[in-house]
Amino acid sequence: MPNFSIASLEEVTYMDSVSGLEAPRYEARIVGPWVFALPAFVACLFAIAAGMMAFKQAQHLDIQRLVMTGLEGALPLAASIGVATIAAHEPALEVQLSMPRPYSHTALLRCGMLLALTALIEGITVALLARVWPWTLSQSGGVWILAWLPTLVWFAGWGGLLALLLRNRAASAAILGVIWVVELAFHGVFPLYGWTTPLYVYATMFSPEAPYWLLNRLELFGTGILLFIAIWLYLSNPEWRLRGEEY
Amino acid sequence: MYMSRVSELGGAFRAEFLMQIRRASVWVTIGLLGLIIFALWYGFAAVSLHPHFNSEQHIWEPASQSDAILGWAQLLAMFLPLGVGLVLADRLARDRRLHVDEILATQPGSLGARLAGKWLGSTLATFVPVALIYAAVVFYIVTQAPGLGGLALALAAFAAILLPGMLFVAGFSVAIPAVMKTPVYQFLFTGYWFWANLMSPKIGIPSVVSTMLNAAGPWAQEGIFNFQWTFLQLHATPLQGYLSIAVLSGLGILAVAIAWVYLRWQAARQ
């Protein structure tokens, strides 16, 4: 039994008649502001933790690791949980599928909004760190975009696709959460084998100077783009999407 | 009155157990995570199945069935409770989303019995795929390093190392989404799991990793089975091992009890 309300029907119907900058505002209302607040919440958590470590005069390496865990891993994980929510949960699915605008466009617009917001937070954080604590960043300039953008797209792509395939966002978060922790705990293993290197999320934190670093970033980014194409294909098939969420 | 509560708990348990065990996503998720953890075990601990050279102590070591079994239990306890907790996190949210809680509130049954039944039913159903994966690898170990004593050890390791941690996370994962959005809890719980259980004390961040709040089973593993946990040397006694089991299981029950008090207070306000 889907959680369907008149309010969501009104918003969806209205959505079809709005355009331009109004559309994202209404999409954010339908998805729920808390989904978009999650990356900012995560950034604040890590900023507080890093501030406390600096206050306690912790070693620079430890603070750097914490900051990098936030940039390279935690914000992308938060985005993946948000994308999983957007992809799997749609209270007014039947109405969405009957609209002139394809539902895949609507869902991907929502995912794009969340990714853009997370990328903005990542970008502002890196810019601030470069000014205040440059020692936390082991590389400089435009290369820094490769520290977080590939992992952001990779995590978000997996989050969305797993939520659709498993028809359950909690299951998607479970798989990605365990992978996130396994990669942190066994970070030394992933560079050792050819087939695990393209899955190595924390390459910037643990081996920024490694010869495979750039290839790893490009592979993660490319995989992420392929995953979003798969999400788009899945969402474009109303029969698959109508199977709904497994409660 | 007492019989009525037991009957309500039994009914809620049966419904939640059947619902959870029929969810394909639970089987696929736990299966996939089991496969990842098996790959790690195969890479790091399966060497115990055959005589091998220990490069740290520079000695040849004989095959050890017990090391292989305890290594398997250790790796599962390090990661699988996290997956179990994240899978269970949407149980209360499901009732709210489908308005099942409102329908149940109009019925004469008690909230406490329903919540306890939900926790026990969904938790035990999630343990079924975990137990099957655990048993499959134990069977493999026993075929590679024969000895029926391994089966008793495997059963004891499951009960002492894996089960308390899973009861702990299951309690919190059923309870905490009562007060916050499930995805927010899932993110916080993932971070918590690494911080509280797997982060080395050498990193200069205060953590509970070497206390009995560590749900990955280091105290039971070292205290009861005399098998050192990956990066901690606790010098734990058997008593401390049993105490850690009681602490973790008790905290899981406490979390559900607190959620019950909160939900009752919330219902009284409406």
Coordinates of C-alpha atoms in Angstrom, one line a residue:
Chain A
M1 CA 0.0 0.0 0.0
P2 CA 1.9 3.2 -1.1
N3 CA 1.9 6.2 1.1
F4 CA 0.0 8.4 -1.2
S5 CA -1.4 11.8 -0.2
I6 CA -3.4 14.5 -1.8
A7 CA -0.6 17.0 -1.0
S8 CA 1.9 14.9 -3.0
L9 CA -0.6 14.6 -5.9
E10 CA -1.1 18.4 -5.9
E11 CA 2.7 19.0 -5.9
V12 CA 3.3 16.5 -8.7
T13 CA 0.5 18.0 -10.8
Y14 CA 1.8 21.5 -10.1
M15 CA 5.3 20.4 -11.0
D16 CA 4.3 19.7 -14.5
S17 CA 3.2 23.3 -15.0
V18 CA 6.3 24.9 -13.4
S19 CA 9.6 25.5 -15.1
G20 CA 13.0 27.1 -14.7
L21 CA 14.2 27.8 -11.2
E22 CA 10.9 27.0 -9.6
A23 CA 11.1 23.3 -10.5
P24 CA 14.1 22.5 -8.2
R25 CA 12.3 24.2 -5.3
Y26 CA 9.3 22.0 -5.7
E27 CA 11.3 18.9 -6.3
A28 CA 13.1 19.6 -3.0
R29 CA 9.8 19.9 -1.3
I30 CA 8.5 16.6 -2.6
V31 CA 11.7 14.6 -1.9
G32 CA 12.0 16.1 1.6
P33 CA 14.3 18.9 2.8
W34 CA 16.1 16.5 5.1
V35 CA 17.6 14.5 2.2
F36 CA 19.2 17.7 1.0
A37 CA 20.3 18.7 4.5
L38 CA 22.1 15.4 5.1
P39 CA 25.4 16.3 3.2
A40 CA 25.5 19.7 5.1
F41 CA 24.9 17.8 8.4
V42 CA 27.8 15.4 7.6
A43 CA 30.1 18.3 6.7
C44 CA 29.3 20.0 10.0
L45 CA 29.9 16.7 12.0
F46 CA 33.4 16.4 10.4
A47 CA 34.2 20.1 10.8
I48 CA 33.3 19.8 14.6
A49 CA 35.4 16.6 14.9
A50 CA 38.4 18.2 13.1
G51 CA 38.1 21.3 15.2
M52 CA 38.1 19.3 18.4
M53 CA 41.1 17.3 17.3
A54 CA 42.9 20.6 16.5
F55 CA 41.9 21.9 20.0
K56 CA 43.3 18.8 21.6
Q57 CA 46.5 19.3 19.5
A58 CA 46.2 16.0 17.7
Q59 CA 48.8 15.0 15.2
H60 CA 48.5 16.7 11.8
L61 CA 48.4 13.3 10.1
D62 CA 45.4 12.2 12.1
I63 CA 43.5 15.4 11.4
Q64 CA 44.4 15.1 7.7
R65 CA 43.0 11.5 7.7
L66 CA 39.8 12.6 9.4
V67 CA 39.3 15.5 6.9
M68 CA 40.0 13.1 4.0
T69 CA 37.6 10.5 5.3
G70 CA 34.9 13.2 5.3
L71 CA 35.7 14.5 1.8
E72 CA 36.5 11.3 0.0
G73 CA 34.2 8.9 1.8
A74 CA 31.6 10.3 4.2
L75 CA 30.1 12.9 2.0
P76 CA 29.8 10.5 -1.0
L77 CA 28.3 7.9 1.3
A78 CA 25.7 10.4 2.6
A79 CA 24.9 11.3 -1.0
S80 CA 24.5 7.6 -1.9
I81 CA 22.0 7.2 0.9
G82 CA 20.1 10.2 -0.4
V83 CA 20.2 9.0 -4.0
A84 CA 18.9 5.6 -2.9
T85 CA 16.0 7.3 -1.1
I86 CA 15.2 9.4 -4.2
A87 CA 15.4 6.4 -6.6
A88 CA 13.5 3.8 -4.6
H89 CA 10.9 6.0 -2.8
E90 CA 8.2 7.8 -4.8
P91 CA 4.8 8.3 -3.0
A92 CA 3.0 9.3 -6.1
L93 CA 4.6 6.9 -8.6
E94 CA 1.5 6.1 -10.6
V95 CA 0.8 9.8 -11.1
Q96 CA 4.4 10.5 -12.0
L97 CA 4.3 7.8 -14.7
S98 CA 1.2 9.3 -16.2
M99 CA 2.8 12.8 -16.6
P100 CA 3.9 14.1 -20.0
R101 CA 7.5 14.6 -18.6
P102 CA 9.2 11.1 -18.3
Y103 CA 9.6 10.0 -14.7
S104 CA 13.3 9.2 -15.4
H105 CA 13.9 12.9 -16.1
T106 CA 12.2 13.9 -12.8
A107 CA 14.2 11.3 -10.7
L108 CA 17.5 12.2 -12.3
L109 CA 16.8 15.9 -11.8
R110 CA 16.4 15.2 -8.1
C111 CA 19.5 13.1 -8.0
G112 CA 21.4 15.8 -9.9
M113 CA 20.2 18.4 -7.4
L114 CA 21.5 16.4 -4.5
L115 CA 24.8 15.7 -6.2
A116 CA 25.2 19.4 -7.1
L117 CA 24.6 20.4 -3.6
T118 CA 27.1 17.8 -2.2
A119 CA 29.7 18.9 -4.8
L120 CA 29.2 22.5 -3.8
I121 CA 29.8 21.6 -0.1
E122 CA 32.9 19.6 -1.1
G123 CA 34.2 22.4 -3.2
I124 CA 33.6 25.1 -0.5
T125 CA 35.2 22.8 2.1
V126 CA 38.3 22.2 -0.1
A127 CA 38.6 25.9 -0.8
L128 CA 38.4 26.7 2.9
L129 CA 40.9 24.1 3.8
A130 CA 43.3 25.4 1.2
R131 CA 43.2 28.7 3.0
V132 CA 43.0 27.7 6.6
W133 CA 44.7 24.3 6.9
P134 CA 46.6 23.7 3.6
W135 CA 48.5 20.9 5.2
T136 CA 45.4 18.7 5.3
L137 CA 45.4 18.7 1.5
S138 CA 48.2 16.6 0.0
Q139 CA 47.6 17.9 -3.5
S140 CA 46.7 21.4 -4.8
G141 CA 44.9 23.2 -7.5
G142 CA 42.3 21.7 -9.8
V143 CA 43.5 18.2 -9.2
W144 CA 41.6 18.2 -5.9
I145 CA 38.3 17.8 -7.8
L146 CA 39.5 14.3 -8.5
A147 CA 39.9 13.6 -4.8
W148 CA 36.1 13.7 -4.2
L149 CA 34.2 13.9 -7.5
P150 CA 34.9 10.3 -8.7
T151 CA 34.0 8.8 -5.3
L152 CA 30.9 11.0 -5.1
V153 CA 29.6 9.8 -8.5
W154 CA 30.6 6.2 -7.8
F155 CA 28.9 5.9 -4.4
A156 CA 25.8 7.8 -5.6
G157 CA 25.5 5.6 -8.7
W158 CA 25.7 2.4 -6.7
G159 CA 23.3 3.8 -4.1
G160 CA 20.7 4.5 -6.7
L161 CA 21.1 1.3 -8.8
L162 CA 21.2 -1.0 -5.8
A163 CA 18.1 0.6 -4.3
L164 CA 16.2 0.1 -7.6
L165 CA 17.5 -3.5 -8.2
L166 CA 16.8 -4.6 -4.6
R167 CA 13.7 -2.5 -4.4
N168 CA 14.8 -1.4 -1.0
R169 CA 16.8 1.7 0.1
A170 CA 17.8 0.2 3.4
A171 CA 19.4 -2.8 1.7
S172 CA 21.3 -0.4 -0.6
A173 CA 22.6 1.5 2.4
A174 CA 23.6 -1.7 4.1
I175 CA 25.8 -2.9 1.2
L176 CA 27.4 0.5 0.6
G177 CA 27.9 1.1 4.4
V178 CA 29.8 -2.2 4.8
I179 CA 31.9 -1.6 1.7
W180 CA 32.7 1.9 3.1
V181 CA 33.9 0.3 6.3
V182 CA 35.7 -2.6 4.6
E183 CA 37.6 -0.2 2.4
L184 CA 38.7 1.9 5.4
A185 CA 39.7 -1.1 7.5
F186 CA 41.5 -3.0 4.6
H187 CA 42.7 0.0 2.6
G188 CA 46.1 -1.6 2.2
V189 CA 44.7 -4.6 0.2
F190 CA 42.9 -2.7 -2.6
P191 CA 46.0 -1.4 -4.4
L192 CA 47.6 -4.9 -4.3
Y193 CA 45.5 -6.5 -7.1
G194 CA 44.6 -5.3 -10.5
W195 CA 40.9 -6.1 -10.2
T196 CA 40.5 -4.3 -6.8
T197 CA 42.3 -1.1 -7.8
P198 CA 39.3 0.3 -9.7
L199 CA 37.3 -0.2 -6.5
Y200 CA 39.7 1.6 -4.3
V201 CA 37.8 4.6 -2.9
Y202 CA 40.4 6.0 -0.5
A203 CA 43.3 6.3 -3.0
T204 CA 43.8 10.1 -2.3
M205 CA 43.9 9.6 1.4
F206 CA 46.3 6.7 1.6
S207 CA 48.3 6.8 -1.6
P208 CA 48.1 10.2 -3.4
E209 CA 51.4 9.8 -5.1
A210 CA 50.8 6.3 -6.4
P211 CA 51.2 5.7 -10.2
Y212 CA 47.7 4.2 -10.4
W213 CA 46.1 7.2 -8.7
L214 CA 44.9 9.1 -11.8
L215 CA 43.7 5.9 -13.5
N216 CA 41.9 4.9 -10.3
R217 CA 40.1 8.2 -10.3
L218 CA 39.1 8.0 -13.9
E219 CA 37.9 4.4 -13.4
L220 CA 35.7 5.3 -10.4
F221 CA 34.3 8.3 -12.3
G222 CA 33.6 6.3 -15.4
T223 CA 32.0 3.5 -13.4
G224 CA 29.8 6.1 -11.7
I225 CA 28.6 7.5 -15.0
L226 CA 27.8 4.0 -16.3
L227 CA 25.8 3.4 -13.2
F228 CA 23.8 6.5 -13.7
I229 CA 23.1 5.5 -17.3
A230 CA 21.8 2.1 -15.9
I231 CA 19.6 4.0 -13.4
W232 CA 18.2 6.1 -16.3
L233 CA 17.5 3.0 -18.3
Y234 CA 15.8 1.3 -15.3
L235 CA 13.7 4.3 -14.6
S236 CA 12.7 4.6 -18.2
N237 CA 11.0 1.3 -18.1
P238 CA 7.6 1.8 -16.3
E239 CA 7.0 -1.9 -15.9
W240 CA 10.2 -2.3 -13.8
R241 CA 9.6 0.8 -11.8
L242 CA 6.0 -0.1 -11.1
R243 CA 7.2 -3.1 -9.1
G244 CA 7.6 -0.5 -6.3
E245 CA 9.5 -0.6 -3.1
E246 CA 9.8 -3.8 -1.0
Y247 CA 8.5 -3.0 2.5
Chain B
M1 CA -3.3 -10.6 31.5
Y2 CA 0.2 -12.2 31.4
M3 CA -1.0 -14.9 28.9
S4 CA -2.5 -12.1 26.8
R5 CA 0.8 -10.3 26.6
V6 CA 2.6 -13.5 25.7
S7 CA 0.1 -14.2 23.0
E8 CA 0.4 -10.6 21.6
L9 CA 4.2 -10.9 21.6
G10 CA 4.0 -14.3 19.9
G11 CA 1.6 -12.9 17.2
A12 CA 3.9 -9.9 16.6
F13 CA 6.9 -12.1 16.5
R14 CA 5.4 -14.5 14.0
A15 CA 4.2 -11.7 11.7
E16 CA 7.6 -9.8 11.8
F17 CA 9.6 -13.0 11.4
L18 CA 7.6 -14.2 8.3
M19 CA 7.7 -10.7 6.8
Q20 CA 11.4 -10.3 7.2
I21 CA 12.4 -13.7 6.1
R22 CA 10.4 -13.4 2.9
R23 CA 12.1 -10.1 1.9
A24 CA 14.4 -10.9 -1.1
S25 CA 16.5 -7.8 -0.4
V26 CA 17.5 -9.2 3.0
W27 CA 18.8 -12.5 1.5
V28 CA 20.5 -10.7 -1.4
T29 CA 22.2 -8.1 0.9
I30 CA 23.3 -10.6 3.6
G31 CA 24.5 -13.0 0.8
L32 CA 26.5 -10.3 -1.0
L33 CA 28.1 -9.1 2.2
G34 CA 28.9 -12.7 3.2
L35 CA 30.6 -13.1 -0.1
I36 CA 32.8 -10.0 0.4
I37 CA 33.7 -11.2 3.9
F38 CA 34.4 -14.7 2.7
A39 CA 36.8 -13.2 0.1
L40 CA 38.6 -11.3 2.9
W41 CA 38.8 -14.5 5.0
Y42 CA 40.0 -16.5 2.1
G43 CA 42.8 -14.0 1.6
F44 CA 43.8 -13.6 5.2
A45 CA 42.7 -16.5 7.3
A46 CA 42.2 -19.5 5.0
V47 CA 46.0 -20.0 5.2
S48 CA 45.4 -21.6 8.6
L49 CA 43.9 -24.6 6.8
H50 CA 47.3 -25.8 5.7
P51 CA 50.8 -25.8 7.1
H52 CA 52.2 -22.3 6.4
F53 CA 55.2 -20.0 7.2
N54 CA 54.4 -17.3 9.7
S55 CA 56.3 -14.3 8.4
E56 CA 55.9 -12.3 11.6
Q57 CA 57.3 -14.9 13.9
H58 CA 59.5 -16.6 11.2
I59 CA 58.3 -20.1 12.0
W60 CA 56.4 -22.8 10.2
E61 CA 52.9 -23.4 11.7
P62 CA 50.8 -26.5 11.4
A63 CA 47.3 -26.5 9.9
S64 CA 44.8 -25.3 12.5
Q65 CA 41.1 -25.9 12.2
S66 CA 40.3 -23.7 15.2
D67 CA 42.3 -20.7 13.9
A68 CA 40.4 -21.0 10.6
I69 CA 37.0 -21.1 12.4
L70 CA 37.8 -18.3 14.8
G71 CA 39.3 -16.2 12.0
W72 CA 36.0 -16.6 10.1
A73 CA 33.9 -15.7 13.2
Q74 CA 36.1 -12.7 13.8
L75 CA 35.8 -11.3 10.2
L76 CA 32.1 -11.8 10.2
A77 CA 31.7 -10.1 13.6
M78 CA 33.8 -7.2 12.3
F79 CA 31.5 -6.4 9.4
L80 CA 28.3 -8.4 9.2
P81 CA 26.5 -6.8 12.3
L82 CA 26.8 -3.5 10.5
G83 CA 24.9 -4.9 7.5
V84 CA 22.3 -6.5 9.8
G85 CA 21.8 -3.3 11.7
L86 CA 21.4 -1.3 8.5
V87 CA 18.9 -3.8 7.0
L88 CA 16.8 -3.7 10.2
A89 CA 16.8 0.1 10.4
D90 CA 13.7 0.5 8.3
R91 CA 11.3 -1.7 10.4
L92 CA 9.7 1.0 12.5
A93 CA 9.8 3.5 9.6
R94 CA 7.9 0.9 7.5
D95 CA 5.0 0.9 10.0
R96 CA 4.9 4.7 10.0
R97 CA 5.1 5.0 6.2
L98 CA 2.2 2.5 5.6
H99 CA 0.3 3.8 8.6
V100 CA 0.3 0.3 10.1
D101 CA 1.2 1.8 13.5
E102 CA -2.0 3.9 13.5
I103 CA -4.1 0.8 12.7
L104 CA -2.4 -1.2 15.4
A105 CA -2.9 1.6 17.9
T106 CA -6.6 1.2 17.6
Q107 CA -6.3 -2.5 18.6
P108 CA -6.4 -3.7 22.2
G109 CA -2.8 -5.2 22.1
S110 CA 0.0 -3.5 24.1
L111 CA 2.7 -1.4 22.4
G112 CA 5.4 -3.1 24.5
A113 CA 4.5 -6.6 23.3
R114 CA 4.3 -5.5 19.7
L115 CA 7.7 -3.7 19.9
A116 CA 9.4 -6.7 21.5
G117 CA 7.8 -9.0 19.0
K118 CA 9.0 -6.8 16.2
W119 CA 12.5 -6.7 17.5
L120 CA 12.7 -10.4 18.2
G121 CA 11.0 -11.5 15.0
S122 CA 12.8 -9.3 12.5
T123 CA 16.1 -9.9 14.2
L124 CA 15.8 -13.7 14.3
A125 CA 14.7 -13.7 10.7
T126 CA 17.8 -11.7 9.7
F127 CA 20.0 -14.1 11.6
V128 CA 18.8 -17.0 9.4
P129 CA 20.8 -16.0 6.3
V130 CA 23.7 -15.1 8.6
A131 CA 23.7 -18.5 10.2
L132 CA 23.5 -20.3 6.9
I133 CA 26.5 -18.4 5.5
Y134 CA 28.4 -19.0 8.7
A135 CA 27.5 -22.7 8.6
A136 CA 28.5 -23.1 4.9
V137 CA 32.0 -21.8 5.5
V138 CA 32.4 -23.8 8.7
F139 CA 31.4 -26.9 6.7
Y140 CA 34.0 -26.0 4.1
I141 CA 36.6 -25.6 6.9
V142 CA 35.7 -29.0 8.4
T143 CA 36.1 -30.7 5.0
Q144 CA 39.5 -29.1 4.5
A145 CA 40.8 -29.7 8.0
P146 CA 38.8 -32.7 9.3
G147 CA 37.7 -32.9 13.0
L148 CA 34.2 -32.9 14.4
G149 CA 35.4 -30.8 17.4
G150 CA 35.3 -27.9 15.0
L151 CA 31.5 -28.0 14.9
A152 CA 31.2 -27.4 18.6
L153 CA 33.8 -24.6 18.5
A154 CA 31.9 -23.0 15.6
L155 CA 28.6 -23.1 17.5
A156 CA 30.2 -21.6 20.6
A157 CA 32.0 -18.9 18.5
F158 CA 28.7 -18.0 16.8
A159 CA 27.0 -17.7 20.1
A160 CA 29.8 -15.8 21.9
I161 CA 31.4 -13.6 19.2
L162 CA 28.7 -13.0 16.6
L163 CA 25.4 -13.1 18.4
P164 CA 25.9 -10.5 21.1
G165 CA 27.1 -7.9 18.6
M166 CA 24.1 -8.6 16.3
L167 CA 21.6 -8.4 19.2
F168 CA 23.2 -5.1 20.2
V169 CA 22.9 -3.5 16.8
A170 CA 19.5 -5.0 16.2
G171 CA 18.2 -3.4 19.4
F172 CA 19.5 0.1 18.4
S173 CA 18.5 -0.3 14.8
V174 CA 14.9 -1.1 15.7
A175 CA 14.8 1.6 18.4
I176 CA 16.6 4.7 17.2
P177 CA 14.7 5.2 13.9
A178 CA 11.8 6.0 16.3
V179 CA 13.4 9.4 16.9
M180 CA 15.2 10.2 13.6
K181 CA 14.9 9.6 9.9
T182 CA 16.1 6.1 8.9
P183 CA 18.7 7.3 6.3
V184 CA 20.2 9.7 8.8
Y185 CA 20.5 6.9 11.3
Q186 CA 22.0 4.7 8.7
F187 CA 24.7 7.2 8.0
L188 CA 25.4 7.8 11.7
F189 CA 25.4 4.1 12.5
T190 CA 28.0 3.4 9.7
G191 CA 30.3 6.0 11.0
Y192 CA 29.7 4.8 14.6
W193 CA 30.5 1.2 13.6
F194 CA 34.0 2.2 12.3
W195 CA 34.7 4.6 15.1
A196 CA 33.6 2.3 18.0
N197 CA 34.7 -1.0 16.7
L198 CA 37.4 -0.9 14.0
M199 CA 39.4 2.3 14.5
S200 CA 42.9 1.7 15.7
P201 CA 43.6 3.3 19.1
K202 CA 46.9 4.5 17.6
I203 CA 44.9 7.1 15.7
G204 CA 44.6 10.2 18.0
I205 CA 40.8 10.2 18.1
P206 CA 39.1 9.1 21.4
S207 CA 37.1 6.0 20.9
V208 CA 35.4 3.1 22.8
V209 CA 37.2 0.5 20.6
S210 CA 39.1 -1.1 23.5
T211 CA 36.1 -1.1 25.9
M212 CA 33.3 -3.6 26.3
L213 CA 31.1 -1.4 24.1
N214 CA 33.1 -2.8 21.1
A215 CA 30.4 -4.9 19.4
A216 CA 32.8 -6.8 17.1
G217 CA 33.6 -9.3 19.8
P218 CA 37.2 -8.8 20.9
W219 CA 36.6 -9.5 24.6
A220 CA 34.7 -12.8 24.1
Q221 CA 37.2 -13.8 21.4
E222 CA 40.3 -13.3 23.5
G223 CA 38.7 -14.0 27.0
I224 CA 36.8 -17.2 26.1
F225 CA 38.7 -18.6 23.1
N226 CA 42.2 -17.2 23.7
F227 CA 42.3 -16.0 20.1
Q228 CA 43.8 -12.5 19.7
W229 CA 41.6 -10.0 18.0
T230 CA 43.0 -8.3 15.0
F231 CA 44.7 -5.2 16.5
L232 CA 43.8 -5.2 20.2
Q233 CA 45.7 -6.9 23.0
L234 CA 43.2 -6.9 25.9
H235 CA 44.6 -9.6 28.1
A236 CA 40.9 -10.5 28.7
T237 CA 39.9 -13.1 31.2
P238 CA 37.0 -15.6 30.5
L239 CA 34.9 -13.7 33.0
Q240 CA 35.4 -10.5 31.1
G241 CA 34.5 -12.3 27.9
Y242 CA 31.2 -13.4 29.4
L243 CA 30.6 -10.0 30.9
S244 CA 31.0 -8.4 27.4
I245 CA 28.4 -10.8 26.1
A246 CA 26.0 -9.7 28.9
V247 CA 26.8 -6.0 28.3
L248 CA 26.2 -6.1 24.6
S249 CA 23.0 -8.2 24.8
G250 CA 21.7 -6.1 27.7
L251 CA 22.3 -2.8 25.9
G252 CA 20.3 -4.1 22.9
I253 CA 17.4 -4.9 25.1
L254 CA 17.8 -1.6 26.9
A255 CA 17.6 0.3 23.6
V256 CA 14.3 -1.4 22.7
A257 CA 12.9 -0.7 26.3
I258 CA 13.8 3.0 25.9
A259 CA 12.1 3.1 22.5
W260 CA 9.0 1.5 24.1
V261 CA 9.0 4.3 26.8
Y262 CA 9.4 7.0 24.1
L263 CA 6.7 5.6 21.8
R264 CA 4.3 5.2 24.7
W265 CA 5.0 8.9 25.7
Q266 CA 4.5 9.9 22.1
A267 CA 1.2 8.0 21.9
A268 CA -0.1 9.6 25.2
R269 CA 0.5 13.1 23.8
Q270 CA -1.7 12.5 20.8

